[in-house]
mmCIF file of C-alpha atoms in Angstrom:
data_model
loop_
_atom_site.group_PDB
_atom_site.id
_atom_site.type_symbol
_atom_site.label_atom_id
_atom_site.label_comp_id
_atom_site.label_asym_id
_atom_site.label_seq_id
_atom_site.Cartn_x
_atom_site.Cartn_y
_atom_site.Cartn_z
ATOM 1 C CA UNK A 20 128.325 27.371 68.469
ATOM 2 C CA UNK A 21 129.289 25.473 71.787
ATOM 3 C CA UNK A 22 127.160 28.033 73.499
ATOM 4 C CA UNK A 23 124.563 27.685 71.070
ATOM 5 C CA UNK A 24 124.007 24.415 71.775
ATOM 6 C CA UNK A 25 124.191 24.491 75.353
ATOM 7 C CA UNK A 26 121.527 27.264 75.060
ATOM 8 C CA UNK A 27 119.075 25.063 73.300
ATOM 9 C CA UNK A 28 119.415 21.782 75.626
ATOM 10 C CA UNK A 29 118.457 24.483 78.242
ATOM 11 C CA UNK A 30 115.808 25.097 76.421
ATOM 12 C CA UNK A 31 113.686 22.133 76.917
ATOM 13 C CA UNK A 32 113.690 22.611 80.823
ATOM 14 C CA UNK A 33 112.711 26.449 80.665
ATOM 15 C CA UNK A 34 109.770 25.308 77.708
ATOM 16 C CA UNK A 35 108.292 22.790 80.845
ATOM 17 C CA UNK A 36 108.695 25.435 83.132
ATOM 18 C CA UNK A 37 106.910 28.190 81.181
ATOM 19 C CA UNK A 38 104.020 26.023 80.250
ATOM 20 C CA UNK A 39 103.658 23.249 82.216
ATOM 21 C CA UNK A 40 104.186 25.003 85.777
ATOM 22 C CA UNK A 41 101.248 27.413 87.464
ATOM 23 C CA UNK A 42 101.293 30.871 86.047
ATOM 24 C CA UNK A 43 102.974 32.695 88.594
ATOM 25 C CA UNK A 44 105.762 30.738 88.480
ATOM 26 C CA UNK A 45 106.313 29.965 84.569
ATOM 27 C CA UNK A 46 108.574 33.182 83.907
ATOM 28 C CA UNK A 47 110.071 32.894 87.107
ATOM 29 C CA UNK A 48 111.421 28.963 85.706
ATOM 30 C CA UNK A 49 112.797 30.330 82.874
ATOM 31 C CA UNK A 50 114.572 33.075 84.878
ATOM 32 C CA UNK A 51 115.987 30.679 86.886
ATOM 33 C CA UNK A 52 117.392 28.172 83.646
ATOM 34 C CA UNK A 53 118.884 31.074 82.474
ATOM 35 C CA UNK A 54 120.648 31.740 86.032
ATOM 36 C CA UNK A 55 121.568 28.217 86.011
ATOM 37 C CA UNK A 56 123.373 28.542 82.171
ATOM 38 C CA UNK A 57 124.949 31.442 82.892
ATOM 39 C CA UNK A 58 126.556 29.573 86.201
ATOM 40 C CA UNK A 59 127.663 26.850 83.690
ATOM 41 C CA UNK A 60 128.924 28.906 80.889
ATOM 42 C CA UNK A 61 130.559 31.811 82.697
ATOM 43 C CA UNK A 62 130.930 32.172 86.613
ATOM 44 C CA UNK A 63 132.659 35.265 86.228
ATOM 45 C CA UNK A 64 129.377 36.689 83.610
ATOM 46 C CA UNK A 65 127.006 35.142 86.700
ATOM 47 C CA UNK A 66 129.206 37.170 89.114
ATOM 48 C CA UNK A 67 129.159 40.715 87.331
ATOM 49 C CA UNK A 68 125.316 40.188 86.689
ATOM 50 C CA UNK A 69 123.980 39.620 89.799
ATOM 51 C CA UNK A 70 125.725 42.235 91.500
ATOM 52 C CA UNK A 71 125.092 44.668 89.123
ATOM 53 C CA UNK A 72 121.267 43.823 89.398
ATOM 54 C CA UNK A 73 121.403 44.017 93.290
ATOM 55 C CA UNK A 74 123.041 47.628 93.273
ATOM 56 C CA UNK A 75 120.501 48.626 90.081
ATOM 57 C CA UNK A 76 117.537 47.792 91.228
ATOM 58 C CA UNK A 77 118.407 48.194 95.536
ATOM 59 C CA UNK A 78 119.865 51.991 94.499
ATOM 60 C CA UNK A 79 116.834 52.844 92.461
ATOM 61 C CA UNK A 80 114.268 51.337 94.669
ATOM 62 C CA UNK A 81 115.693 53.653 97.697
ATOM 63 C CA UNK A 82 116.762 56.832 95.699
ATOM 64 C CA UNK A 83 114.237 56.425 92.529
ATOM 65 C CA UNK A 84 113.744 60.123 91.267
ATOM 66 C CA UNK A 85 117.159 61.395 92.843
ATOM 67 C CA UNK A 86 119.579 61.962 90.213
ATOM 68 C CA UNK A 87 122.668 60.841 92.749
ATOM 69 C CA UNK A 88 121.412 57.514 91.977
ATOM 70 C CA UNK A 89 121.611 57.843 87.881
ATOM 71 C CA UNK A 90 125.436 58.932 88.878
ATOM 72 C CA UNK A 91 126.096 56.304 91.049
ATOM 73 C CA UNK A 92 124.774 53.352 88.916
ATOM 74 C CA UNK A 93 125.997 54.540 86.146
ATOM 75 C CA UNK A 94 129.458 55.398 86.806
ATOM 76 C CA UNK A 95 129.720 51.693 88.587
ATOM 77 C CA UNK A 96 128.445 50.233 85.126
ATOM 78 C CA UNK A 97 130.385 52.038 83.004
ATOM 79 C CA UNK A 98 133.288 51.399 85.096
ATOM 80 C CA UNK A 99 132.803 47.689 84.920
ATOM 81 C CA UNK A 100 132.097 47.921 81.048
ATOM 82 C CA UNK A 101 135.223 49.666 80.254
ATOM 83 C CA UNK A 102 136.817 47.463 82.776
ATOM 84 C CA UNK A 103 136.362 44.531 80.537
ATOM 85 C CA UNK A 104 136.645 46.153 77.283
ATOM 86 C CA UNK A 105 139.375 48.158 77.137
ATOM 87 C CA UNK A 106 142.670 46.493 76.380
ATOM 88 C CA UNK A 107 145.288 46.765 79.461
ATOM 89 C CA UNK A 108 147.768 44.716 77.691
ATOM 90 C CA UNK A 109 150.523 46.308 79.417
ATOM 91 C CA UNK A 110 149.178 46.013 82.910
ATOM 92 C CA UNK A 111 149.471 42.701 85.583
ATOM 93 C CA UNK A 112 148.605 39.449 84.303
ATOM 94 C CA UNK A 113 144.975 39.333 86.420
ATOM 95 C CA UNK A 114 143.888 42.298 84.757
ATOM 96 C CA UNK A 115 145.464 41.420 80.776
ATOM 97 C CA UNK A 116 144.000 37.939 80.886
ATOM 98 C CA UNK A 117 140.780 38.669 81.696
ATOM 99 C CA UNK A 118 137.877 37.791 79.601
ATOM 100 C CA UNK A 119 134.767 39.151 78.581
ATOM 101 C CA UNK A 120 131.862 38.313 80.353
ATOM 102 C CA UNK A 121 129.274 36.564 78.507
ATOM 103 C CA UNK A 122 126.635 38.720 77.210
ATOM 104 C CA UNK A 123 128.007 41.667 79.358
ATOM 105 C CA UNK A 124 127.536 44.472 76.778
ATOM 106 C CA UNK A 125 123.953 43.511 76.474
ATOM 107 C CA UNK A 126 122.878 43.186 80.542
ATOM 108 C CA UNK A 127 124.869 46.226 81.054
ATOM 109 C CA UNK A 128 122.656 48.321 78.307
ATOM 110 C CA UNK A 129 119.571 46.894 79.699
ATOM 111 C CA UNK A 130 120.318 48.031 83.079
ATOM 112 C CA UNK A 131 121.279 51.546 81.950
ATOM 113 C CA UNK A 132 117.748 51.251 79.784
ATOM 114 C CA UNK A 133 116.060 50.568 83.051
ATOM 115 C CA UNK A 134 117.403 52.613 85.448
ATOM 116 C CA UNK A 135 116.998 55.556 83.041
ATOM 117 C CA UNK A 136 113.359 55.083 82.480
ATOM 118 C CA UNK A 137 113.023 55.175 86.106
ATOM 119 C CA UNK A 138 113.982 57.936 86.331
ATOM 120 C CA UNK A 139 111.884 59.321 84.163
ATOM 121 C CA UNK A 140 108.756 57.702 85.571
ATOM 122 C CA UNK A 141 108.323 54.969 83.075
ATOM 123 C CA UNK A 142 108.842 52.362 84.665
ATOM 124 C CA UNK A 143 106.991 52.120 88.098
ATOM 125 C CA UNK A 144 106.735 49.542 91.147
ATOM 126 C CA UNK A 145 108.804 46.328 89.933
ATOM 127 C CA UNK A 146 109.059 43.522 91.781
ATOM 128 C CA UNK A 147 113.245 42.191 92.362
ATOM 129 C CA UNK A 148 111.940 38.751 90.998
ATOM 130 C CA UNK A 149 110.347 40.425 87.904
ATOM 131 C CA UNK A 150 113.446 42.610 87.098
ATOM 132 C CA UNK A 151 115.924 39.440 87.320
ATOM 133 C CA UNK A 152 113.608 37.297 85.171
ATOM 134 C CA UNK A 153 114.170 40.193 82.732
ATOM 135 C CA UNK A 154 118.110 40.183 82.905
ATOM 136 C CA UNK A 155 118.066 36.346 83.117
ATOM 137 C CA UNK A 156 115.971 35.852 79.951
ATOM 138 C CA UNK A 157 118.631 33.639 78.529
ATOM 139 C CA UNK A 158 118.007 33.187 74.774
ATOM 140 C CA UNK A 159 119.219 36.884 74.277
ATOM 141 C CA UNK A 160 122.299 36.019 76.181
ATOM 142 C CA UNK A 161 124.668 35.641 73.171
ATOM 143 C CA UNK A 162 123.836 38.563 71.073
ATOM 144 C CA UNK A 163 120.542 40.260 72.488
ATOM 145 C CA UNK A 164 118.857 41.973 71.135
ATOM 146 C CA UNK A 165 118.775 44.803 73.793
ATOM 147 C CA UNK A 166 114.993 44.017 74.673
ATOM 148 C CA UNK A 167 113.363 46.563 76.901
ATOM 149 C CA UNK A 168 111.566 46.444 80.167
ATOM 150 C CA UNK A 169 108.242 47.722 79.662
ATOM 151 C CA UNK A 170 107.741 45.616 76.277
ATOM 152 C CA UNK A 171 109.403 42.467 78.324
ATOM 153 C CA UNK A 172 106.406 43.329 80.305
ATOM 154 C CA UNK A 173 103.347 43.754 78.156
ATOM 155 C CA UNK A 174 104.404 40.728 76.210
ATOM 156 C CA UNK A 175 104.192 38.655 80.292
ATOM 157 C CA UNK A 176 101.088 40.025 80.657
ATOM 158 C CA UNK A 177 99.620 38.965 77.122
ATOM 159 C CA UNK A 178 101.715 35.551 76.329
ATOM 160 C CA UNK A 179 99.149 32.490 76.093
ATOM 161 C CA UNK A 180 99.498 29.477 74.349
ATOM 162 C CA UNK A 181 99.428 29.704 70.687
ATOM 163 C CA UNK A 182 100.256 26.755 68.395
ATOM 164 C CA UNK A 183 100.934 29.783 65.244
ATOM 165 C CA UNK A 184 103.199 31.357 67.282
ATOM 166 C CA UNK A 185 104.947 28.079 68.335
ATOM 167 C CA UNK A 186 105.336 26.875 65.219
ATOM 168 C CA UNK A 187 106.375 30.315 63.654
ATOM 169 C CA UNK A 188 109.015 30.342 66.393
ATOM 170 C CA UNK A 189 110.576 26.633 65.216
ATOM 171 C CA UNK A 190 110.589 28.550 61.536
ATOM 172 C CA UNK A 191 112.822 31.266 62.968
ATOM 173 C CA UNK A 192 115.112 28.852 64.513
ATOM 174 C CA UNK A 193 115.280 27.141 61.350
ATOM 175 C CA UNK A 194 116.110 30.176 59.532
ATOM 176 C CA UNK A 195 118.735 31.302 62.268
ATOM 177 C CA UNK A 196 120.613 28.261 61.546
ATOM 178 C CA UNK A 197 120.473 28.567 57.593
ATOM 179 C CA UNK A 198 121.815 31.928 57.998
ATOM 180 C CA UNK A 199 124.715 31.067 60.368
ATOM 181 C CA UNK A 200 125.854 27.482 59.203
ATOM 182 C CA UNK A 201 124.828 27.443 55.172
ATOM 183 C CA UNK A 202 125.213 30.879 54.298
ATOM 184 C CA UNK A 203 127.625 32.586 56.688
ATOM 185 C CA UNK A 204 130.018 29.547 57.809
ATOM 186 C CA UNK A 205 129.870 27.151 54.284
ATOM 187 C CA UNK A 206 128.836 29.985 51.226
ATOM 188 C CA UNK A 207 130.997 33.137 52.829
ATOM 189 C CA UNK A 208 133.669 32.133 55.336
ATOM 190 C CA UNK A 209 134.802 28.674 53.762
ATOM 191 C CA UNK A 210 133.840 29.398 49.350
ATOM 192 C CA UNK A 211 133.996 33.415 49.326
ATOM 193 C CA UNK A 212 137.199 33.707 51.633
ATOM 194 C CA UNK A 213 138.798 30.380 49.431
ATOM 195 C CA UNK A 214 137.872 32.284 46.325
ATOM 196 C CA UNK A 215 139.327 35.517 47.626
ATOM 197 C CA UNK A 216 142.328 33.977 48.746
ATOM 198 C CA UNK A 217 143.454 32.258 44.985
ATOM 199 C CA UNK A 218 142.905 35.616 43.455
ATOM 200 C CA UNK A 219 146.495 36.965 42.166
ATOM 201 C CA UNK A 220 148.001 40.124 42.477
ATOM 202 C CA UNK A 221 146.722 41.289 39.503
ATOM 203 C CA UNK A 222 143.499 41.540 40.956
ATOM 204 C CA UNK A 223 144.434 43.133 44.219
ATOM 205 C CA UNK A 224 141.797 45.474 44.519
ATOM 206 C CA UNK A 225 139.114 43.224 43.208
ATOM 207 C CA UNK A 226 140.245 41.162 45.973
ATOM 208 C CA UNK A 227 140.274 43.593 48.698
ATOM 209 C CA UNK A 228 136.558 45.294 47.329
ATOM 210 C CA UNK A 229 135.133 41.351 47.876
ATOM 211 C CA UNK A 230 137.147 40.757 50.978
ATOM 212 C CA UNK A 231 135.119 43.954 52.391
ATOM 213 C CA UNK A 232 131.926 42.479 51.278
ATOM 214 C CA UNK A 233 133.036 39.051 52.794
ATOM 215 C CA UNK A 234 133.374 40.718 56.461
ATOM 216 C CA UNK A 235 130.446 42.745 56.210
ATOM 217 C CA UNK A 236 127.955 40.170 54.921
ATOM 218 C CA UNK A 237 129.710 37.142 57.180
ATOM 219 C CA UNK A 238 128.308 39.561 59.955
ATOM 220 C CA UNK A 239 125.034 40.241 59.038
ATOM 221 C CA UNK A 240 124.294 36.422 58.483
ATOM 222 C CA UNK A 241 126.076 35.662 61.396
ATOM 223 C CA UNK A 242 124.762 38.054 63.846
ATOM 224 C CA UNK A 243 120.719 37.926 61.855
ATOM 225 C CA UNK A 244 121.401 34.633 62.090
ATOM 226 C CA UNK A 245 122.003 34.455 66.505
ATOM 227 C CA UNK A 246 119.025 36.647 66.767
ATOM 228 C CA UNK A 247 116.481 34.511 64.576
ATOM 229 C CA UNK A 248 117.198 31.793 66.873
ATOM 230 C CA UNK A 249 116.870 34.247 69.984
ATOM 231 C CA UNK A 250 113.460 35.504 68.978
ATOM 232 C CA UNK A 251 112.376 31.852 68.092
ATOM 233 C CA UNK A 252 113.232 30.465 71.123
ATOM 234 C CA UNK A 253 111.677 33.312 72.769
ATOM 235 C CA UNK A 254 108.531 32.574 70.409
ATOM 236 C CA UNK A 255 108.492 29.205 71.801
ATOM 237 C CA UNK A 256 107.541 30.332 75.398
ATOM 238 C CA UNK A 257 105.103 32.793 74.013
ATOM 239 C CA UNK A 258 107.346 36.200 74.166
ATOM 240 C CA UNK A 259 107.851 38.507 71.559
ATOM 241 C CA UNK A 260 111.160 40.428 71.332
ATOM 242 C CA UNK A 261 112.009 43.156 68.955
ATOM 243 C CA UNK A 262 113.945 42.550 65.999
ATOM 244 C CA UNK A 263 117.525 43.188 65.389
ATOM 245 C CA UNK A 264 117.360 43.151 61.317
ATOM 246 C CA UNK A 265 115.299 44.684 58.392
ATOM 247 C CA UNK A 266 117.408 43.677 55.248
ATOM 248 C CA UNK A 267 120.170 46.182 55.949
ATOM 249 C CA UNK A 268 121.816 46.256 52.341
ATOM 250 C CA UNK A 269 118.354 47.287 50.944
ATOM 251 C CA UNK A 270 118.595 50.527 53.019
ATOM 252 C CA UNK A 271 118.809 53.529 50.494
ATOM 253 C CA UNK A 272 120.678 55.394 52.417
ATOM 254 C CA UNK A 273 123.090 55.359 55.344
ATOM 255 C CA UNK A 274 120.632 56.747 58.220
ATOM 256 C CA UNK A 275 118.051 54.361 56.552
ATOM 257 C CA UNK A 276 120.669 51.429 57.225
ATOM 258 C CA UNK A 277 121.074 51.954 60.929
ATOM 259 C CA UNK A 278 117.221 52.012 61.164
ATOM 260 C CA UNK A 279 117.961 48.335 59.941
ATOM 261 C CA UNK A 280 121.433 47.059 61.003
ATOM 262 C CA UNK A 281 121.749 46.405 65.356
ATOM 263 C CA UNK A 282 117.971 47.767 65.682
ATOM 264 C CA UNK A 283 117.727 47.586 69.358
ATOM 265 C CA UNK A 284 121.539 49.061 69.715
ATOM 266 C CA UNK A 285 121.203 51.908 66.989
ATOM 267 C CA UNK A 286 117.471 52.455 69.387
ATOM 268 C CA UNK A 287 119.107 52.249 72.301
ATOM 269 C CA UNK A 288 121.761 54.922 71.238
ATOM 270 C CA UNK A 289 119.059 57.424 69.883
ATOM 271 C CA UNK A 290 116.893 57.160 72.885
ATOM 272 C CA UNK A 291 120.092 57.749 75.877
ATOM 273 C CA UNK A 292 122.321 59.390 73.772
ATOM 274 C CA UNK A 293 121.416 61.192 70.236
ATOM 275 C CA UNK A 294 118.358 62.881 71.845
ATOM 276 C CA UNK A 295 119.513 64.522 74.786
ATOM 277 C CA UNK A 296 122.762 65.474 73.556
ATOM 278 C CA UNK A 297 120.442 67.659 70.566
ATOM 279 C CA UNK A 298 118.032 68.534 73.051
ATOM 280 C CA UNK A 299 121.067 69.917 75.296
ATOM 281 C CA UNK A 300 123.462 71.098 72.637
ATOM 282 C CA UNK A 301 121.025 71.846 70.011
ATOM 283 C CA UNK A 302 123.263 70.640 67.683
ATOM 284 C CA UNK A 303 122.326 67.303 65.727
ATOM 285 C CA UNK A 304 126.074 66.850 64.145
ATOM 286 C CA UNK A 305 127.537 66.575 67.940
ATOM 287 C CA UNK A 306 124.605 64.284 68.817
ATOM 288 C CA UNK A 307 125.135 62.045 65.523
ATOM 289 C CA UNK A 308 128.743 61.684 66.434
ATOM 290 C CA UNK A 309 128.744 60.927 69.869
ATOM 291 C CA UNK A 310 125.456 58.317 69.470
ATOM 292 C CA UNK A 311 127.659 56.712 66.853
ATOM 293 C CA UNK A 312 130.881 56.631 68.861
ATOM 294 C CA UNK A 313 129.045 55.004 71.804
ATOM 295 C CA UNK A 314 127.761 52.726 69.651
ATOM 296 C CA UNK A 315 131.420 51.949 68.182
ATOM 297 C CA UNK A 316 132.555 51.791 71.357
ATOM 298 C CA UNK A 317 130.044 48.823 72.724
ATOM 299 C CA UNK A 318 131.475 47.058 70.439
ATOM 300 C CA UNK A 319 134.978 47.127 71.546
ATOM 301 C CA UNK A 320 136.747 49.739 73.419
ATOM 302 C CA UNK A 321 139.151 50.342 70.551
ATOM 303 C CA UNK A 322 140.825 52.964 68.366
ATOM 304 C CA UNK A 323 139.539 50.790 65.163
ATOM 305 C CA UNK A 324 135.882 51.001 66.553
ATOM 306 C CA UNK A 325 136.499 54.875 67.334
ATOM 307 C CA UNK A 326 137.443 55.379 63.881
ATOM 308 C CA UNK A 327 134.374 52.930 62.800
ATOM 309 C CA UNK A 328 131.600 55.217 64.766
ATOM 310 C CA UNK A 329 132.979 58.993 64.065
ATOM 311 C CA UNK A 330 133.548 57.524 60.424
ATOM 312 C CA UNK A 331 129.421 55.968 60.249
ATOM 313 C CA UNK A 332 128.219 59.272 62.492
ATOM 314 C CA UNK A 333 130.117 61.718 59.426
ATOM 315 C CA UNK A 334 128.273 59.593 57.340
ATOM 316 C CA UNK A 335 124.839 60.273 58.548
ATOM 317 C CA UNK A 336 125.659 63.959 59.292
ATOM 318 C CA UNK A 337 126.730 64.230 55.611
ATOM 319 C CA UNK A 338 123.164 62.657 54.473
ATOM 320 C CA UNK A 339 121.378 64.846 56.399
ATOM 321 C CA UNK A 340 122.826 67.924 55.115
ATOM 322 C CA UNK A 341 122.462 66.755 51.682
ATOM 323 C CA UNK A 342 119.019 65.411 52.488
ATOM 324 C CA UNK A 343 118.231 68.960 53.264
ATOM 325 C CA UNK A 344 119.524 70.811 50.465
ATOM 326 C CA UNK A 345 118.705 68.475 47.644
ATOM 327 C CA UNK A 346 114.756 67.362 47.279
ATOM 328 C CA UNK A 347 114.541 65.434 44.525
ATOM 329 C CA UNK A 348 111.077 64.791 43.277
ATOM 330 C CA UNK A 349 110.877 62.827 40.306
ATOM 331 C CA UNK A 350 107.239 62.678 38.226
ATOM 332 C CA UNK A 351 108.772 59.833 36.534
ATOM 333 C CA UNK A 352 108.339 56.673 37.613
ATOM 334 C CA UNK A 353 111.238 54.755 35.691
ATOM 335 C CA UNK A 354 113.651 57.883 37.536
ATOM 336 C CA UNK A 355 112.509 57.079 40.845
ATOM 337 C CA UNK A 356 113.384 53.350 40.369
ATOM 338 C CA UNK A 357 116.588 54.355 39.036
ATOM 339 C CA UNK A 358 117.350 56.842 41.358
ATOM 340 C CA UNK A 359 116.705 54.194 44.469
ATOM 341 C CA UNK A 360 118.658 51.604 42.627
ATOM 342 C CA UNK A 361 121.878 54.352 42.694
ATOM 343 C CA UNK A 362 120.912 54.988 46.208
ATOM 344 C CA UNK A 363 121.219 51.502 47.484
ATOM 345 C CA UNK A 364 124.269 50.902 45.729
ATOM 346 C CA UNK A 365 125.959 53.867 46.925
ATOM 347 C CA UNK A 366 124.649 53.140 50.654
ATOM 348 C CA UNK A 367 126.018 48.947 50.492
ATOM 349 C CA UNK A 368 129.519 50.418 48.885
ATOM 350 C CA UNK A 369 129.807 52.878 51.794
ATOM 351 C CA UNK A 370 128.826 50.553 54.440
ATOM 352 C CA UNK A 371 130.824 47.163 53.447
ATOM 353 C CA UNK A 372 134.082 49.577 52.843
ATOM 354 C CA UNK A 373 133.915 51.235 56.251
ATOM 355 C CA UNK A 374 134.308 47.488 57.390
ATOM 356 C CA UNK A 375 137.744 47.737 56.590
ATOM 357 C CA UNK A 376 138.391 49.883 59.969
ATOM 358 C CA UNK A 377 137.233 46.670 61.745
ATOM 359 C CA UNK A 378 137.993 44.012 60.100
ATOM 360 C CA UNK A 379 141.648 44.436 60.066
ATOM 361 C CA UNK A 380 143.779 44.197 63.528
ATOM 362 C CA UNK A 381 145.168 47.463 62.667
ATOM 363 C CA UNK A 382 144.967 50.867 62.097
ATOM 364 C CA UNK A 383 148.013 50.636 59.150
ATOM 365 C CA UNK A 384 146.563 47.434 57.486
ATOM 366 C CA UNK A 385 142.999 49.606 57.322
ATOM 367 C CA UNK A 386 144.692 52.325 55.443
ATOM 368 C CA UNK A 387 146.131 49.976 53.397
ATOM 369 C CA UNK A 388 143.269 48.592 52.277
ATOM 370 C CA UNK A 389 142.025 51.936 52.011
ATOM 371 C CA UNK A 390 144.720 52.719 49.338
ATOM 372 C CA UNK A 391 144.200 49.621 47.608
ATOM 373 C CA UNK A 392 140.419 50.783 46.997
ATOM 374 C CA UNK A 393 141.415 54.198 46.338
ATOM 375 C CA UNK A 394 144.048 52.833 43.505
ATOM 376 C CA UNK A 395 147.029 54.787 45.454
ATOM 377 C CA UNK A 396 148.621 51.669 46.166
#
């Protein structure tokens, strides 16, 4: 939340900037407020960014259609990703003490994003000053989402002063900040978790089942929460960024979900990784897996976020196959209500349990819970 608050006294300065100031330099104001914050909040975060950018945009602007560059850029990103995400904790102290640079997983995906469509001939003829006033967007610092350049674009081009979309922003804020403090910090982490925590052993599995939900919706608010406040603030200075959530534990079934859980993420992972590794392998079970193990894996760099992705990516293969074998069409309308009611059930009970693979700090305790659940315990 210290972050969080930073970010919004920040965002007075960048609102005068990107309304007050002549129109070729508004955007270019809030670019630089969110260089500024990043300076204050995380030198190290400052460091990694700009010299990524450089070497992105520099090696693409020289070698554009010249798929050495693609290698080189992304090797050097993915090398600096894994370099602060995977856990050395048996190496020197420099390298086992180092911390994760602030927002990192999301500059480094937009960067890929870019330097991909690029290549493809997407994106055309970009000014440096407009691609850093992309990266440096600051109220997606904290937890994105993974906005994209062309869109970052068209929304530049269109923005104008609009007192509706002002004020919708300030709602959004609002409702970030209901999700996070009220629901997520005061209903889930302090009453659910006390309530979980006074149940006896008697009701060990009852407590494990709710301590599942607990994780699972303590991240949704959480995380729903961050971005409403991210795409209000961004509403406040006249952008529009994608959203992040569509009332995930509605989905009615587990590919449905990721259409609604991460958005931009589960998007990102389709685009760069599901849909050339089918177009290449022809073979959508490989491509499920892998999308979903990358998309573990940006997460943390961790055997419990392996096991998380391959577990979700089974999942969705499963689905599909089952999608395709079984069409149920029901004339009746009471049967289809029913029949999306089981569906939505089965899809929230799959999703909060696979939680358990995260939520605990091992691979043992996970199985543990998973024998709880599964009454062999």
């Amino acid at each position: 939340m210290e972050e969080l608050s930073i970010i919004f006294i920040a965002t007075l300065p960048a609102l005068l900037g990107c309304w007050l100031l002549p129109e070729k330099y508004q955007i270019k104001a809030v670019g630089l407020v969110g260089f500024c914050l990043l300076a204050y909040l995380d030198t190290v975060s400052l460091a990694v960014l700009v010299a990524t950018s450089i070497l992105t945009y520099y090696t693409l602007d020289k070698l554009t259609k010249e798929k050495v560059a693609i290698l080189v850029i992304g090797t050097i990103l993915a090398v600096i990703f894994l370099f602060f995400k995977v856990d050395f904790s048996s190496q020197s102290d420099f390298i086992r003490n180092r911390a994760l640079p602030l927002g990192m997983s999301y500059y480094i995906f937009r960067q890929l994003h870019f330097c991909l469509e690029v290549y493809k001939g997407n994106i055309r003829d970009v000014k440096f000053v407009n691609f850093m006033s992309y990266l440096f967007f600051f109220p997606v610092f904290l937890v994105g989402p993974i906005n994209r350049y062309p869109e970052w674009e068209r929304e530049i081009r269109r923005r104008r002063w609009d007192a509706d979309v002002f004020s919708s922003g300030l709602e959004r804020i609002l409702y970030g900040f209901v999700k996070i403090v009220l629901i997520g910090n005061y209903l889930i982490s302090n009453g659910l978790y006390k309530f979980i925590f006074n149940l006896g052993e008697e009701y060990k599995w009852m407590a494990s089942y709710l301590d599942c939900i607990r994780y699972a919706a303590n991240s949704y608010f959480q995380f729903a929460g961050y971005s409403d406040i991210a795409i209000g603030i961004s509403l406040l200075m006249g952008i529009r960024i994608v959203e992040n959530f569509n009332f995930p534990f509605l989905a009615i079934n587990i590919n449905d979900f990721w259409k609604r859980w991460h958005i931009s993420l589960s998007q990102w992972c389709k685009d760069y990784i599901f849909l050339p590794i089918a177009s290449y392998t022809r073979m959508p079970i490989v491509a499920i897996v892998s999308s979903m193990l990358v998309l573990g894996l940006w997460h943390e760099v961790s055997m419990r976020y392996v096991i998380w992705g391959i577990f979700h990516g089974l999942g969705i293969a499963v689905w599909q196959v089952f999608d395709k074998r079984f069409q149920f069409d029901f004339r009746n309308r009471l049967a289809q209500i029913m029949w999306r009611i089981v569906s939505v059930i089965l899809t929230f009970n799959f999703v909060v349990v696979s939680f358990a693979w995260i939520k605990e700090d091992s691979f043992i305790e996970a199985l543990g819970v998973f024998r709880t659940l599964l009454f062999l315990d």
